[in-house]
mmCIF file of C-alpha atoms and ligand atoms in Angstrom:
data_model
loop_
_atom_site.group_PDB
_atom_site.id
_atom_site.type_symbol
_atom_site.label_atom_id
_atom_site.label_comp_id
_atom_site.label_asym_id
_atom_site.label_seq_id
_atom_site.Cartn_x
_atom_site.Cartn_y
_atom_site.Cartn_z
ATOM 1 C CA MET A 1 -17.915 -32.174 -40.845
ATOM 2 C CA TYR A 2 -15.134 -34.716 -40.472
ATOM 3 C CA THR A 3 -16.332 -37.575 -38.182
ATOM 4 C CA LEU A 4 -15.656 -40.692 -37.083
ATOM 5 C CA ASP A 5 -19.244 -42.600 -37.098
ATOM 6 C CA PHE A 6 -19.446 -46.203 -35.541
ATOM 7 C CA THR A 7 -23.495 -46.377 -35.126
ATOM 8 C CA GLY A 8 -24.503 -49.951 -35.500
ATOM 9 C CA LYS A 9 -21.157 -51.244 -35.323
ATOM 10 C CA ASN A 10 -20.473 -54.303 -32.816
ATOM 11 C CA VAL A 11 -17.053 -54.309 -31.073
ATOM 12 C CA LEU A 12 -15.410 -57.181 -29.209
ATOM 13 C CA ILE A 13 -12.309 -56.092 -26.823
ATOM 14 C CA THR A 14 -10.567 -57.928 -24.745
ATOM 15 C CA GLY A 15 -8.715 -56.146 -21.638
ATOM 16 C CA ALA A 16 -11.626 -53.886 -21.472
ATOM 17 C CA GLY A 17 -11.910 -53.691 -17.609
ATOM 18 C CA SER A 18 -8.902 -51.210 -17.328
ATOM 19 C CA GLY A 19 -6.535 -48.858 -19.051
ATOM 20 C CA LEU A 20 -6.022 -48.286 -22.730
ATOM 21 C CA ALA A 21 -8.591 -51.097 -24.005
ATOM 22 C CA LEU A 22 -11.126 -49.526 -21.348
ATOM 23 C CA GLU A 23 -10.375 -46.068 -22.938
ATOM 24 C CA THR A 24 -10.844 -47.052 -26.350
ATOM 25 C CA ALA A 25 -14.008 -49.055 -25.479
ATOM 26 C CA LEU A 26 -15.601 -45.579 -23.848
ATOM 27 C CA VAL A 27 -14.243 -43.701 -27.116
ATOM 28 C CA LEU A 28 -16.124 -46.094 -29.432
ATOM 29 C CA ALA A 29 -19.361 -46.351 -27.550
ATOM 30 C CA ASP A 30 -19.423 -42.401 -27.426
ATOM 31 C CA SER A 31 -19.000 -42.737 -31.275
ATOM 32 C CA GLY A 32 -22.084 -44.866 -31.431
ATOM 33 C CA ALA A 33 -20.662 -48.380 -31.097
ATOM 34 C CA ASN A 34 -21.906 -51.592 -28.999
ATOM 35 C CA ILE A 35 -19.440 -53.246 -26.989
ATOM 36 C CA ILE A 36 -18.731 -56.698 -25.793
ATOM 37 C CA GLY A 37 -15.803 -56.659 -23.009
ATOM 38 C CA GLY A 38 -13.739 -59.748 -21.977
ATOM 39 C CA ASP A 39 -11.366 -59.780 -18.987
ATOM 40 C CA ILE A 40 -10.513 -61.329 -15.896
ATOM 41 C CA ASN A 41 -11.208 -58.032 -14.125
ATOM 42 C CA THR A 42 -14.871 -58.268 -13.779
ATOM 43 C CA ALA A 43 -15.181 -55.179 -11.470
ATOM 44 C CA GLY A 44 -13.318 -53.204 -14.158
ATOM 45 C CA LEU A 45 -15.882 -54.837 -16.639
ATOM 46 C CA ASP A 46 -18.788 -53.777 -14.475
ATOM 47 C CA ASP A 47 -17.667 -50.100 -14.713
ATOM 48 C CA MET A 48 -17.257 -50.022 -18.210
ATOM 49 C CA ALA A 49 -20.827 -51.248 -18.913
ATOM 50 C CA ASP A 50 -22.468 -49.043 -16.658
ATOM 51 C CA LYS A 51 -20.652 -45.986 -18.802
ATOM 52 C CA VAL A 52 -21.285 -47.439 -22.187
ATOM 53 C CA THR A 53 -24.954 -47.995 -21.176
ATOM 54 C CA LYS A 54 -25.501 -44.432 -20.320
ATOM 55 C CA MET A 55 -23.902 -43.717 -23.457
ATOM 56 C CA GLY A 56 -27.269 -45.082 -24.999
ATOM 57 C CA VAL A 57 -25.414 -48.256 -26.728
ATOM 58 C CA LYS A 58 -25.196 -51.879 -25.786
ATOM 59 C CA ALA A 59 -22.835 -53.269 -23.476
ATOM 60 C CA ILE A 60 -22.096 -56.933 -22.750
ATOM 61 C CA THR A 61 -19.339 -58.180 -20.448
ATOM 62 C CA GLN A 62 -18.174 -61.944 -20.097
ATOM 63 C CA LYS A 63 -15.500 -63.006 -17.398
ATOM 64 C CA THR A 64 -12.646 -64.351 -20.036
ATOM 65 C CA ASP A 65 -9.166 -65.471 -19.084
ATOM 66 C CA VAL A 66 -7.550 -64.913 -22.630
ATOM 67 C CA THR A 67 -4.843 -67.711 -22.101
ATOM 68 C CA LYS A 68 -8.109 -70.423 -22.094
ATOM 69 C CA ARG A 69 -8.754 -70.943 -25.800
ATOM 70 C CA THR A 70 -12.231 -72.077 -24.910
ATOM 71 C CA GLU A 71 -13.092 -69.104 -23.079
ATOM 72 C CA VAL A 72 -12.070 -66.894 -25.722
ATOM 73 C CA GLU A 73 -14.033 -68.845 -28.087
ATOM 74 C CA ALA A 74 -17.171 -68.593 -25.516
ATOM 75 C CA LEU A 75 -16.824 -64.509 -25.555
ATOM 76 C CA PHE A 76 -16.905 -64.912 -29.458
ATOM 77 C CA ALA A 77 -19.786 -67.182 -29.123
ATOM 78 C CA THR A 78 -21.702 -64.651 -26.974
ATOM 79 C CA ALA A 79 -20.800 -61.640 -29.411
ATOM 80 C CA LYS A 80 -22.452 -63.845 -32.314
ATOM 81 C CA LYS A 81 -25.540 -64.644 -30.274
ATOM 82 C CA GLU A 82 -26.208 -61.427 -28.938
ATOM 83 C CA PHE A 83 -24.906 -59.174 -31.764
ATOM 84 C CA GLY A 84 -25.142 -61.038 -35.016
ATOM 85 C CA LYS A 85 -22.346 -59.508 -36.856
ATOM 86 C CA LEU A 86 -19.235 -58.599 -35.615
ATOM 87 C CA ASP A 87 -17.337 -55.366 -37.295
ATOM 88 C CA ILE A 88 -14.226 -54.870 -34.929
ATOM 89 C CA VAL A 89 -11.942 -57.056 -32.553
ATOM 90 C CA ILE A 90 -9.392 -55.387 -30.411
ATOM 91 C CA ASN A 91 -7.212 -57.700 -28.760
ATOM 92 C CA GLY A 92 -6.136 -55.383 -25.428
ATOM 93 C CA ALA A 93 -5.327 -57.582 -22.677
ATOM 94 C CA GLY A 94 -1.622 -57.781 -21.732
ATOM 95 C CA ILE A 95 0.885 -57.792 -18.806
ATOM 96 C CA GLY A 96 3.928 -56.398 -18.580
ATOM 97 C CA PRO A 97 5.842 -57.560 -15.561
ATOM 98 C CA LEU A 98 9.911 -56.493 -15.023
ATOM 99 C CA SER A 99 12.132 -59.328 -16.079
ATOM 100 C CA ASN A 100 15.719 -60.184 -16.386
ATOM 101 C CA LEU A 101 17.477 -62.405 -18.580
ATOM 102 C CA GLU A 102 19.474 -64.050 -16.017
ATOM 103 C CA THR A 103 16.887 -64.794 -13.426
ATOM 104 C CA THR A 104 13.551 -64.665 -14.848
ATOM 105 C CA THR A 105 12.024 -68.314 -14.743
ATOM 106 C CA GLU A 106 10.687 -70.554 -17.569
ATOM 107 C CA GLU A 107 7.402 -70.362 -15.955
ATOM 108 C CA GLU A 108 7.372 -66.570 -15.438
ATOM 109 C CA PHE A 109 8.254 -66.233 -19.533
ATOM 110 C CA ARG A 110 5.604 -68.889 -20.378
ATOM 111 C CA ARG A 111 2.965 -66.926 -18.383
ATOM 112 C CA ILE A 112 3.915 -63.824 -20.473
ATOM 113 C CA MET A 113 3.821 -65.589 -23.523
ATOM 114 C CA ASP A 114 0.396 -67.167 -22.640
ATOM 115 C CA ILE A 115 -1.153 -63.987 -22.035
ATOM 116 C CA ASN A 116 0.470 -61.451 -24.488
ATOM 117 C CA LEU A 117 0.870 -63.913 -27.455
ATOM 118 C CA PHE A 118 -1.531 -66.642 -27.071
ATOM 119 C CA GLY A 119 -3.953 -64.369 -25.647
ATOM 120 C CA VAL A 120 -3.832 -62.318 -29.039
ATOM 121 C CA GLU A 121 -3.766 -65.562 -31.151
ATOM 122 C CA PHE A 122 -6.690 -67.060 -29.910
ATOM 123 C CA GLY A 123 -8.680 -63.492 -30.214
ATOM 124 C CA SER A 124 -7.277 -63.081 -33.873
ATOM 125 C CA ARG A 125 -8.177 -66.867 -34.906
ATOM 126 C CA GLN A 126 -11.580 -66.147 -33.593
ATOM 127 C CA ALA A 127 -11.999 -62.787 -35.346
ATOM 128 C CA LEU A 128 -10.613 -64.412 -38.673
ATOM 129 C CA LEU A 129 -13.180 -67.206 -38.436
ATOM 130 C CA ALA A 130 -16.104 -64.821 -37.573
ATOM 131 C CA MET A 131 -15.449 -62.316 -40.286
ATOM 132 C CA LYS A 132 -14.270 -64.632 -42.957
ATOM 133 C CA GLU A 133 -17.845 -65.840 -42.988
ATOM 134 C CA GLN A 134 -19.159 -62.159 -43.237
ATOM 135 C CA GLY A 135 -16.646 -60.766 -45.440
ATOM 136 C CA TYR A 136 -15.651 -57.855 -43.784
ATOM 137 C CA GLY A 137 -14.277 -56.898 -40.566
ATOM 138 C CA THR A 138 -11.144 -55.225 -38.947
ATOM 139 C CA VAL A 139 -8.927 -56.400 -36.049
ATOM 140 C CA LEU A 140 -6.437 -54.418 -33.824
ATOM 141 C CA ASN A 141 -3.981 -56.140 -31.775
ATOM 142 C CA PHE A 142 -2.215 -54.257 -28.738
ATOM 143 C CA ALA A 143 1.737 -54.746 -29.036
ATOM 144 C CA SER A 144 4.305 -52.289 -27.345
ATOM 145 C CA ILE A 145 7.095 -50.014 -28.251
ATOM 146 C CA ALA A 146 9.140 -52.496 -26.074
ATOM 147 C CA ALA A 147 9.129 -54.498 -29.379
ATOM 148 C CA TRP A 148 10.875 -51.964 -31.260
ATOM 149 C CA VAL A 149 13.293 -50.335 -28.277
ATOM 150 C CA TYR A 150 14.836 -53.445 -26.708
ATOM 151 C CA PRO A 151 14.005 -52.194 -23.044
ATOM 152 C CA ALA A 152 16.317 -53.737 -20.442
ATOM 153 C CA ILE A 153 13.774 -53.538 -17.782
ATOM 154 C CA ASN A 154 11.307 -56.014 -19.226
ATOM 155 C CA PRO A 155 12.944 -58.200 -22.184
ATOM 156 C CA HIS A 156 10.607 -61.176 -22.103
ATOM 157 C CA TYR A 157 7.625 -58.699 -22.642
ATOM 158 C CA ALA A 158 9.332 -57.404 -25.452
ATOM 159 C CA VAL A 159 9.734 -60.298 -27.015
ATOM 160 C CA SER A 160 5.986 -61.368 -26.486
ATOM 161 C CA LYS A 161 5.233 -57.818 -28.010
ATOM 162 C CA MET A 162 7.613 -58.445 -31.274
ATOM 163 C CA ALA A 163 5.883 -61.752 -31.634
ATOM 164 C CA VAL A 164 2.573 -60.083 -31.769
ATOM 165 C CA VAL A 165 3.810 -57.791 -34.463
ATOM 166 C CA SER A 166 4.872 -60.758 -36.338
ATOM 167 C CA LEU A 167 1.478 -62.837 -35.869
ATOM 168 C CA THR A 168 -0.986 -59.803 -36.895
ATOM 169 C CA ARG A 169 1.211 -59.334 -39.976
ATOM 170 C CA GLN A 170 0.381 -62.807 -40.721
ATOM 171 C CA TYR A 171 -2.820 -62.521 -40.240
ATOM 172 C CA ALA A 172 -3.207 -59.261 -42.322
ATOM 173 C CA LYS A 173 -1.639 -60.841 -45.332
ATOM 174 C CA TYR A 174 -3.676 -63.881 -45.075
ATOM 175 C CA ALA A 175 -7.073 -61.941 -44.633
ATOM 176 C CA ALA A 176 -6.693 -58.961 -47.010
ATOM 177 C CA PRO A 177 -8.249 -60.849 -49.866
ATOM 178 C CA MET A 178 -11.071 -61.536 -47.654
ATOM 179 C CA GLY A 179 -11.761 -57.925 -46.896
ATOM 180 C CA ILE A 180 -10.393 -58.064 -43.356
ATOM 181 C CA ARG A 181 -7.809 -56.054 -42.055
ATOM 182 C CA PHE A 182 -5.278 -56.466 -39.063
ATOM 183 C CA ASN A 183 -3.272 -53.485 -37.617
ATOM 184 C CA ILE A 184 -1.053 -53.267 -34.430
ATOM 185 C CA MET A 185 -1.168 -50.384 -31.788
ATOM 186 C CA CYS A 186 2.406 -49.905 -30.249
ATOM 187 C CA PRO A 187 1.650 -47.619 -27.305
ATOM 188 C CA GLY A 188 4.724 -45.911 -25.415
ATOM 189 C CA ILE A 189 4.502 -45.000 -21.821
ATOM 190 C CA ILE A 190 1.162 -44.563 -19.970
ATOM 191 C CA ARG A 191 0.738 -44.472 -16.553
ATOM 192 C CA THR A 192 -2.158 -47.126 -16.250
ATOM 193 C CA PRO A 193 -2.245 -49.972 -13.638
ATOM 194 C CA MET A 194 0.082 -51.898 -15.834
ATOM 195 C CA TRP A 195 2.834 -49.081 -15.291
ATOM 196 C CA GLU A 196 1.892 -48.438 -11.900
ATOM 197 C CA ALA A 197 2.561 -52.144 -11.026
ATOM 198 C CA GLY A 198 5.910 -51.300 -12.869
ATOM 199 C CA LEU A 199 6.682 -48.620 -10.807
ATOM 200 C CA GLU A 200 6.058 -50.429 -7.586
ATOM 201 C CA SER A 201 8.447 -53.144 -8.820
ATOM 202 C CA LEU A 202 11.070 -50.504 -9.470
ATOM 203 C CA HIS A 203 10.448 -48.944 -6.322
ATOM 204 C CA ALA A 204 11.160 -51.961 -4.434
ATOM 205 C CA LEU A 205 14.398 -52.728 -6.499
ATOM 206 C CA THR A 206 16.066 -49.229 -6.358
ATOM 207 C CA GLY A 207 14.168 -47.779 -3.191
ATOM 208 C CA ARG A 208 13.704 -44.649 -5.319
ATOM 209 C CA SER A 209 10.241 -43.087 -4.936
ATOM 210 C CA LYS A 210 7.771 -44.055 -7.525
ATOM 211 C CA GLU A 211 7.003 -40.097 -8.572
ATOM 212 C CA ASP A 212 10.924 -39.765 -9.176
ATOM 213 C CA ILE A 213 11.133 -42.954 -11.113
ATOM 214 C CA TRP A 214 8.204 -41.655 -13.183
ATOM 215 C CA ASP A 215 9.634 -38.244 -13.697
ATOM 216 C CA GLU A 216 12.763 -39.413 -15.104
ATOM 217 C CA THR A 217 10.904 -41.723 -17.399
ATOM 218 C CA VAL A 218 8.696 -39.129 -18.819
ATOM 219 C CA THR A 219 11.363 -36.797 -19.286
ATOM 220 C CA ARG A 220 14.525 -38.766 -20.338
ATOM 221 C CA ALA A 221 12.739 -41.830 -22.489
ATOM 222 C CA ILE A 222 9.867 -39.789 -24.003
ATOM 223 C CA PRO A 223 11.255 -37.075 -26.752
ATOM 224 C CA MET A 224 8.335 -35.094 -26.349
ATOM 225 C CA GLY A 225 9.044 -34.904 -22.814
ATOM 226 C CA ILE A 226 5.250 -34.661 -21.769
ATOM 227 C CA PRO A 227 3.195 -37.462 -20.062
ATOM 228 C CA GLN A 228 0.991 -39.339 -22.108
ATOM 229 C CA GLU A 229 -2.739 -40.205 -21.871
ATOM 230 C CA PRO A 230 -4.938 -43.258 -22.464
ATOM 231 C CA ILE A 231 -6.780 -40.990 -24.730
ATOM 232 C CA ASP A 232 -3.829 -40.803 -27.233
ATOM 233 C CA ILE A 233 -3.763 -44.241 -27.675
ATOM 234 C CA ALA A 234 -7.844 -44.485 -27.933
ATOM 235 C CA ASN A 235 -7.996 -41.733 -30.564
ATOM 236 C CA ALA A 236 -5.414 -43.456 -32.814
ATOM 237 C CA ALA A 237 -6.975 -46.712 -32.185
ATOM 238 C CA VAL A 238 -10.487 -45.708 -33.205
ATOM 239 C CA PHE A 239 -9.034 -44.310 -36.301
ATOM 240 C CA LEU A 240 -7.404 -47.368 -37.285
ATOM 241 C CA VAL A 241 -10.627 -49.532 -36.837
ATOM 242 C CA SER A 242 -12.462 -47.120 -38.507
ATOM 243 C CA ASP A 243 -13.730 -47.142 -42.138
ATOM 244 C CA LYS A 244 -11.325 -44.048 -42.703
ATOM 245 C CA ALA A 245 -8.532 -46.645 -42.276
ATOM 246 C CA ARG A 246 -10.023 -49.129 -45.194
ATOM 247 C CA TYR A 247 -6.653 -49.244 -47.001
ATOM 248 C CA ILE A 248 -4.594 -49.620 -43.992
ATOM 249 C CA THR A 249 -3.478 -53.293 -43.023
ATOM 250 C CA GLY A 250 -0.613 -55.034 -41.516
ATOM 251 C CA GLN A 251 0.613 -51.865 -39.860
ATOM 252 C CA SER A 252 2.492 -51.361 -36.660
ATOM 253 C CA ILE A 253 1.512 -47.821 -35.300
ATOM 254 C CA SER A 254 3.613 -46.513 -32.497
ATOM 255 C CA VAL A 255 1.875 -43.783 -30.337
ATOM 256 C CA ASP A 256 4.752 -42.794 -28.175
ATOM 257 C CA GLY A 257 5.637 -39.300 -28.320
ATOM 258 C CA GLY A 258 8.852 -39.857 -30.733
ATOM 259 C CA GLN A 259 10.308 -43.032 -28.881
ATOM 260 C CA ALA A 260 10.273 -45.731 -31.629
ATOM 261 C CA MET A 261 10.458 -44.947 -35.357
ATOM 262 C CA HIS A 262 10.122 -47.621 -37.350
HETATM 263 N N1 NAD B 1 0.405 -48.620 -20.425
HETATM 264 C C1 NAD B 1 1.243 -48.591 -21.317
HETATM 265 O O1 NAD B 1 2.556 -47.754 -21.177
HETATM 266 C C2 NAD B 1 1.494 -49.668 -22.264
HETATM 267 C C3 NAD B 1 2.727 -49.416 -23.165
HETATM 268 C C4 NAD B 1 2.469 -50.239 -24.188
HETATM 269 C C5 NAD B 1 1.658 -51.538 -24.433
HETATM 270 N N2 NAD B 1 0.841 -51.486 -23.642
HETATM 271 C C6 NAD B 1 -0.319 -52.622 -23.715
HETATM 272 O O2 NAD B 1 -1.388 -52.034 -23.901
HETATM 273 C C7 NAD B 1 -2.234 -53.232 -23.228
HETATM 274 C C8 NAD B 1 -3.225 -52.560 -22.327
HETATM 275 O O3 NAD B 1 -2.627 -52.259 -21.318
HETATM 276 P P1 NAD B 1 -2.905 -51.228 -20.205
HETATM 277 O O4 NAD B 1 -1.658 -50.426 -19.985
HETATM 278 O O5 NAD B 1 -4.167 -50.518 -20.350
HETATM 279 O O6 NAD B 1 -2.998 -52.337 -18.569
HETATM 280 P P2 NAD B 1 -3.873 -52.416 -17.680
HETATM 281 O O7 NAD B 1 -3.464 -53.366 -16.741
HETATM 282 O O8 NAD B 1 -4.467 -51.208 -17.218
HETATM 283 O O9 NAD B 1 -4.976 -53.420 -18.610
HETATM 284 C C9 NAD B 1 -4.863 -54.630 -18.998
HETATM 285 C C10 NAD B 1 -6.155 -55.352 -18.985
HETATM 286 O O10 NAD B 1 -5.728 -56.638 -19.115
HETATM 287 C C11 NAD B 1 -6.559 -57.562 -18.364
HETATM 288 N N3 NAD B 1 -5.704 -59.215 -18.347
HETATM 289 C C12 NAD B 1 -4.540 -59.477 -18.007
HETATM 290 N N4 NAD B 1 -4.386 -60.570 -17.986
HETATM 291 C C13 NAD B 1 -5.490 -61.256 -18.520
HETATM 292 C C14 NAD B 1 -6.324 -62.365 -18.760
HETATM 293 N N5 NAD B 1 -5.251 -63.426 -18.678
HETATM 294 N N6 NAD B 1 -7.550 -62.431 -19.508
HETATM 295 C C15 NAD B 1 -7.871 -61.490 -19.486
HETATM 296 N N7 NAD B 1 -7.681 -60.238 -19.353
HETATM 297 C C16 NAD B 1 -6.564 -60.054 -18.942
HETATM 298 C C17 NAD B 1 -6.189 -56.752 -16.887
HETATM 299 O O11 NAD B 1 -7.363 -57.536 -15.849
HETATM 300 C C18 NAD B 1 -6.568 -55.633 -17.261
HETATM 301 O O12 NAD B 1 -7.927 -55.179 -17.297
HETATM 302 C C19 NAD B 1 -1.510 -54.328 -22.920
HETATM 303 O O13 NAD B 1 -1.377 -55.196 -23.833
HETATM 304 C C20 NAD B 1 -0.309 -53.810 -22.642
HETATM 305 O O14 NAD B 1 0.728 -54.462 -22.945
HETATM 306 C C21 NAD B 1 0.725 -50.650 -22.608
#
């Protein structure tokens, strides 16, 4: 039987309080992994921990703002103290606000880069240092198809996500001789709280109903023309961090129903 078994593996996930990282945490826990989740959304983290614990594996949560290097370091320190070894790190926290090349302020752009790029950098650095000591490990960083399709509605988000692709590839090349893999997940369009916020903003801008905008987005932007679910991302993410993907590193995988092909 072909299975992905994570029994005894320890996984650190940022953004684990909601959406795609939460779904990935739940699939990994269901496959036997222990989870340590970091997020600013503590209610979401509590909910994640409840579900994970019921699956018979360990769940640890720690309020973590990924823009603060010391908080990310503290999250990794807790993982080391509680778990000892760290097999998998997933940097999933992110924001995706609409923006505009004429009006978006420097502060707004910096905020996007702080969370989406520096949050991933802090997590990648800590993962590298922990895994180098062990001589193994794998990291999955969340970027987006926005990196590849140059969307009009959120260009600054797209910049931050292309930067994540490049950063992750630097780590992948550097860490390959150490037995550490780094890959990139590029989700398509999934109606998580992040997209819900985007729909609210588009509704405020255009006056059109959120459902109208959503239906048009799914049917026009996604070649497969059907809505994508968080589980579609989790299934691919779990494969990439599994031993079955042991020879895959530095790759950016788009799971998006045919939008970005690169
Ligand atoms: N949903 C999509 O369509 C989509 C598409 C492409 C890429 N992505 C990427 O996938 C990842 C997950 O997105 P999602 O759709 O699940 O969104 P989400 O809003 O459901 O989850 C994001 C999580 O990140 C957390 N977060 C935000 N800022 C943080 C900070 N400073 N410190 C710690 N945690 C913070 C939030 O609290 C939230 O729990 C993000 O990196 C996003 O850019 C999502």
